[in-house]
Amino acid sequence: RGILIVGVVIFHLLWNLESYGFLPFTLVNSSFWWVVSRMGAIAFLVIVGMSLQYTHAKGFRWRKFTLRVVLIALCATIVSLVTYLVDDKTFIYFGILHLIATGSLLAAFALRFPSWVRVLAGVIAIFLPHLYTITTIQTRNFAWSGLTENAPDSLDFYPLFPWVGWVFLGSAVKI
């Protein structure tokens, strides 16, 4: 986790420097950094699932879980409010924190099932947006699902599908 957090800090530092014109070249918006950011997100989400499985392997600890999810959801809400005040066109309406809070709730429910069920749920979640898209609803109100064709712009967007699949896969790992 520590290495991933350092990577996230470096990525966002470079992103800010580039966005505000302090870098004379395009770096963060290159294909390489796009892949790096997605691989980092996948690693984080797998670790979220692994940590959930590890923490509750000997019995579900409701108090710890509830406090963690509430704190993450509160942080996600603050990020949404602040980014909305900065730019209401690209504000973060379902970013990585929103996904971690929602994915934690769903994966916690899934812990009661065998690992193979969680693996299957993860694979289905990852491939679902490629197999099924809702074309009749094209608003920010449903874009968080990942099942719409064209999501509105956002500074940070990790829709439920396919990304929650990585949390499910992580929760199936026995540590």
mmCIF file of C-alpha atoms in Angstrom:
data_model
loop_
_atom_site.group_PDB
_atom_site.id
_atom_site.type_symbol
_atom_site.label_atom_id
_atom_site.label_comp_id
_atom_site.label_asym_id
_atom_site.label_seq_id
_atom_site.Cartn_x
_atom_site.Cartn_y
_atom_site.Cartn_z
ATOM 1 C CA ARG A 1 0.000 0.000 0.000
ATOM 2 C CA GLY A 2 2.786 2.386 0.869
ATOM 3 C CA ILE A 3 4.440 2.066 -2.535
ATOM 4 C CA LEU A 4 1.079 2.644 -4.236
ATOM 5 C CA ILE A 5 0.435 5.763 -2.154
ATOM 6 C CA VAL A 6 3.853 7.168 -3.096
ATOM 7 C CA GLY A 7 2.985 6.438 -6.748
ATOM 8 C CA VAL A 8 -0.350 8.239 -6.406
ATOM 9 C CA VAL A 9 1.350 11.276 -4.853
ATOM 10 C CA ILE A 10 3.939 11.400 -7.662
ATOM 11 C CA PHE A 11 1.239 10.998 -10.341
ATOM 12 C CA HIS A 12 -0.899 13.801 -8.896
ATOM 13 C CA LEU A 13 2.103 16.083 -8.408
ATOM 14 C CA LEU A 14 3.025 15.626 -12.074
ATOM 15 C CA TRP A 15 -0.627 16.021 -13.108
ATOM 16 C CA ASN A 16 -0.888 19.314 -11.218
ATOM 17 C CA LEU A 17 2.410 20.601 -12.613
ATOM 18 C CA GLU A 18 1.275 19.735 -16.138
ATOM 19 C CA SER A 19 -2.255 21.129 -15.671
ATOM 20 C CA TYR A 20 -0.964 24.474 -14.439
ATOM 21 C CA GLY A 21 1.619 24.781 -17.201
ATOM 22 C CA PHE A 22 4.760 24.157 -15.154
ATOM 23 C CA LEU A 23 5.853 21.294 -17.417
ATOM 24 C CA PRO A 24 6.804 22.294 -20.965
ATOM 25 C CA PHE A 25 5.607 18.950 -22.338
ATOM 26 C CA THR A 26 2.740 16.499 -22.038
ATOM 27 C CA LEU A 27 3.605 13.785 -19.577
ATOM 28 C CA VAL A 28 0.700 12.700 -17.427
ATOM 29 C CA ASN A 29 -1.823 12.743 -20.259
ATOM 30 C CA SER A 30 0.276 10.305 -22.277
ATOM 31 C CA SER A 31 -0.710 6.697 -22.910
ATOM 32 C CA PHE A 32 2.030 5.492 -20.562
ATOM 33 C CA TRP A 33 0.682 7.422 -17.565
ATOM 34 C CA TRP A 34 -2.883 6.439 -18.425
ATOM 35 C CA VAL A 35 -1.837 2.776 -18.149
ATOM 36 C CA VAL A 36 0.175 3.447 -14.974
ATOM 37 C CA SER A 37 -2.798 5.166 -13.318
ATOM 38 C CA ARG A 38 -5.154 2.311 -14.246
ATOM 39 C CA MET A 39 -2.711 -0.344 -13.019
ATOM 40 C CA GLY A 40 -2.342 1.578 -9.758
ATOM 41 C CA ALA A 41 -6.122 1.733 -9.374
ATOM 42 C CA ILE A 42 -6.434 -2.000 -10.018
ATOM 43 C CA ALA A 43 -3.745 -2.717 -7.421
ATOM 44 C CA PHE A 44 -5.478 -0.488 -4.861
ATOM 45 C CA LEU A 45 -8.852 -2.115 -5.472
ATOM 46 C CA VAL A 46 -7.457 -5.642 -5.215
ATOM 47 C CA ILE A 47 -5.827 -4.643 -1.925
ATOM 48 C CA VAL A 48 -9.164 -3.216 -0.703
ATOM 49 C CA GLY A 49 -10.745 -6.625 -1.297
ATOM 50 C CA MET A 50 -7.807 -8.522 0.207
ATOM 51 C CA SER A 51 -7.820 -6.327 3.311
ATOM 52 C CA LEU A 52 -11.548 -6.804 3.706
ATOM 53 C CA GLN A 53 -11.213 -10.572 3.492
ATOM 54 C CA TYR A 54 -8.209 -10.647 5.835
ATOM 55 C CA THR A 55 -9.728 -8.322 8.455
ATOM 56 C CA HIS A 56 -12.984 -10.269 8.677
ATOM 57 C CA ALA A 57 -11.676 -13.831 8.135
ATOM 58 C CA LYS A 58 -12.390 -14.821 11.738
ATOM 59 C CA GLY A 59 -15.720 -13.064 12.050
ATOM 60 C CA PHE A 60 -17.137 -9.869 10.708
ATOM 61 C CA ARG A 61 -16.120 -6.828 12.739
ATOM 62 C CA TRP A 62 -19.122 -4.570 12.188
ATOM 63 C CA ARG A 63 -17.916 -1.566 14.192
ATOM 64 C CA LYS A 64 -14.532 -1.368 12.446
ATOM 65 C CA PHE A 65 -16.107 -1.908 9.037
ATOM 66 C CA THR A 66 -18.840 0.691 9.564
ATOM 67 C CA LEU A 67 -16.400 3.349 10.781
ATOM 68 C CA ARG A 68 -14.106 2.701 7.814
ATOM 69 C CA VAL A 69 -16.859 2.877 5.197
ATOM 70 C CA VAL A 70 -18.435 5.982 6.768
ATOM 71 C CA LEU A 71 -15.047 7.747 6.828
ATOM 72 C CA ILE A 72 -14.324 6.860 3.188
ATOM 73 C CA ALA A 73 -17.846 7.916 2.119
ATOM 74 C CA LEU A 74 -17.482 11.199 4.026
ATOM 75 C CA CYS A 75 -14.159 11.888 2.286
ATOM 76 C CA ALA A 76 -15.757 11.039 -1.080
ATOM 77 C CA THR A 77 -18.596 13.464 -0.358
ATOM 78 C CA ILE A 78 -16.162 16.239 0.564
ATOM 79 C CA VAL A 79 -14.205 15.615 -2.656
ATOM 80 C CA SER A 80 -17.448 15.845 -4.654
ATOM 81 C CA LEU A 81 -18.519 19.087 -2.963
ATOM 82 C CA VAL A 82 -15.142 20.787 -3.294
ATOM 83 C CA THR A 83 -14.658 19.788 -6.931
ATOM 84 C CA TYR A 84 -18.237 20.895 -7.694
ATOM 85 C CA LEU A 85 -17.477 24.321 -6.252
ATOM 86 C CA VAL A 86 -14.306 24.513 -8.367
ATOM 87 C CA ASP A 87 -15.869 23.275 -11.618
ATOM 88 C CA ASP A 88 -19.448 22.011 -11.810
ATOM 89 C CA LYS A 89 -18.857 20.591 -15.322
ATOM 90 C CA THR A 90 -16.069 18.148 -14.387
ATOM 91 C CA PHE A 91 -16.614 17.622 -10.675
ATOM 92 C CA ILE A 92 -15.912 14.201 -9.189
ATOM 93 C CA TYR A 93 -19.281 12.490 -8.865
ATOM 94 C CA PHE A 94 -17.995 8.889 -8.666
ATOM 95 C CA GLY A 95 -14.255 8.736 -8.186
ATOM 96 C CA ILE A 96 -12.004 6.171 -6.594
ATOM 97 C CA LEU A 97 -13.151 6.982 -3.032
ATOM 98 C CA HIS A 98 -16.818 6.599 -3.998
ATOM 99 C CA LEU A 99 -15.929 3.285 -5.601
ATOM 100 C CA ILE A 100 -13.959 2.047 -2.579
ATOM 101 C CA ALA A 101 -16.874 2.845 -0.240
ATOM 102 C CA THR A 102 -19.460 1.210 -2.503
ATOM 103 C CA GLY A 103 -17.190 -1.708 -3.405
ATOM 104 C CA SER A 104 -16.465 -2.338 0.278
ATOM 105 C CA LEU A 105 -20.182 -2.599 1.017
ATOM 106 C CA LEU A 106 -20.793 -4.996 -1.864
ATOM 107 C CA ALA A 107 -17.703 -7.115 -1.191
ATOM 108 C CA ALA A 108 -18.529 -7.286 2.539
ATOM 109 C CA PHE A 109 -21.891 -8.785 1.617
ATOM 110 C CA ALA A 110 -20.125 -11.192 -0.755
ATOM 111 C CA LEU A 111 -17.746 -12.454 1.958
ATOM 112 C CA ARG A 112 -20.425 -14.902 3.066
ATOM 113 C CA PHE A 113 -20.043 -16.756 -0.239
ATOM 114 C CA PRO A 114 -17.186 -19.085 -1.245
ATOM 115 C CA SER A 115 -14.158 -17.585 -2.998
ATOM 116 C CA TRP A 116 -15.170 -19.031 -6.379
ATOM 117 C CA VAL A 117 -18.435 -17.043 -6.230
ATOM 118 C CA ARG A 118 -16.491 -13.834 -5.564
ATOM 119 C CA VAL A 119 -14.132 -14.619 -8.454
ATOM 120 C CA LEU A 120 -17.120 -15.202 -10.740
ATOM 121 C CA ALA A 121 -18.761 -11.950 -9.534
ATOM 122 C CA GLY A 122 -15.494 -10.115 -10.156
ATOM 123 C CA VAL A 123 -15.092 -11.432 -13.686
ATOM 124 C CA ILE A 124 -18.735 -10.659 -14.512
ATOM 125 C CA ALA A 125 -18.382 -7.136 -13.106
ATOM 126 C CA ILE A 126 -15.229 -6.492 -15.141
ATOM 127 C CA PHE A 127 -16.771 -7.658 -18.421
ATOM 128 C CA LEU A 128 -20.362 -6.454 -17.892
ATOM 129 C CA PRO A 129 -19.910 -2.956 -19.415
ATOM 130 C CA HIS A 130 -18.448 -4.569 -22.539
ATOM 131 C CA LEU A 131 -21.438 -6.889 -22.850
ATOM 132 C CA TYR A 132 -24.308 -4.658 -21.758
ATOM 133 C CA THR A 133 -24.913 -0.933 -22.115
ATOM 134 C CA ILE A 134 -28.011 1.071 -21.320
ATOM 135 C CA THR A 135 -28.517 3.525 -24.165
ATOM 136 C CA THR A 136 -31.752 5.121 -22.969
ATOM 137 C CA ILE A 137 -30.274 6.764 -19.865
ATOM 138 C CA GLN A 138 -27.335 9.069 -20.531
ATOM 139 C CA THR A 139 -27.064 11.254 -17.444
ATOM 140 C CA ARG A 140 -24.627 11.737 -14.595
ATOM 141 C CA ASN A 141 -27.325 10.263 -12.325
ATOM 142 C CA PHE A 142 -26.693 6.799 -13.766
ATOM 143 C CA ALA A 143 -23.199 7.135 -15.235
ATOM 144 C CA TRP A 144 -21.685 5.951 -11.934
ATOM 145 C CA SER A 145 -22.908 2.463 -12.829
ATOM 146 C CA GLY A 146 -20.530 2.241 -15.792
ATOM 147 C CA LEU A 147 -23.330 0.894 -17.957
ATOM 148 C CA THR A 148 -24.051 4.065 -19.924
ATOM 149 C CA GLU A 149 -22.480 4.847 -23.280
ATOM 150 C CA ASN A 150 -21.152 8.348 -22.659
ATOM 151 C CA ALA A 151 -20.416 9.391 -19.108
ATOM 152 C CA PRO A 152 -20.154 13.127 -18.457
ATOM 153 C CA ASP A 153 -16.633 14.463 -17.948
ATOM 154 C CA SER A 154 -15.126 14.163 -14.499
ATOM 155 C CA LEU A 155 -11.718 14.861 -12.981
ATOM 156 C CA ASP A 156 -11.735 11.352 -11.495
ATOM 157 C CA PHE A 157 -14.133 8.677 -12.714
ATOM 158 C CA TYR A 158 -14.137 5.028 -11.675
ATOM 159 C CA PRO A 159 -17.622 3.659 -12.335
ATOM 160 C CA LEU A 160 -18.954 0.711 -10.373
ATOM 161 C CA PHE A 161 -18.690 -1.593 -13.390
ATOM 162 C CA PRO A 162 -16.045 -2.721 -14.291
ATOM 163 C CA TRP A 163 -13.966 -1.476 -11.344
ATOM 164 C CA VAL A 164 -15.824 -3.190 -8.472
ATOM 165 C CA GLY A 165 -14.806 -6.477 -10.049
ATOM 166 C CA TRP A 166 -11.242 -5.952 -8.825
ATOM 167 C CA VAL A 167 -12.486 -5.573 -5.244
ATOM 168 C CA PHE A 168 -14.383 -8.869 -5.567
ATOM 169 C CA LEU A 169 -11.291 -10.584 -6.988
ATOM 170 C CA GLY A 170 -9.186 -9.237 -4.129
ATOM 171 C CA SER A 171 -11.711 -10.471 -1.576
ATOM 172 C CA ALA A 172 -11.314 -13.992 -2.979
ATOM 173 C CA VAL A 173 -7.565 -14.058 -2.262
ATOM 174 C CA LYS A 174 -6.707 -16.060 0.846
ATOM 175 C CA ILE A 175 -3.848 -14.440 2.750
#
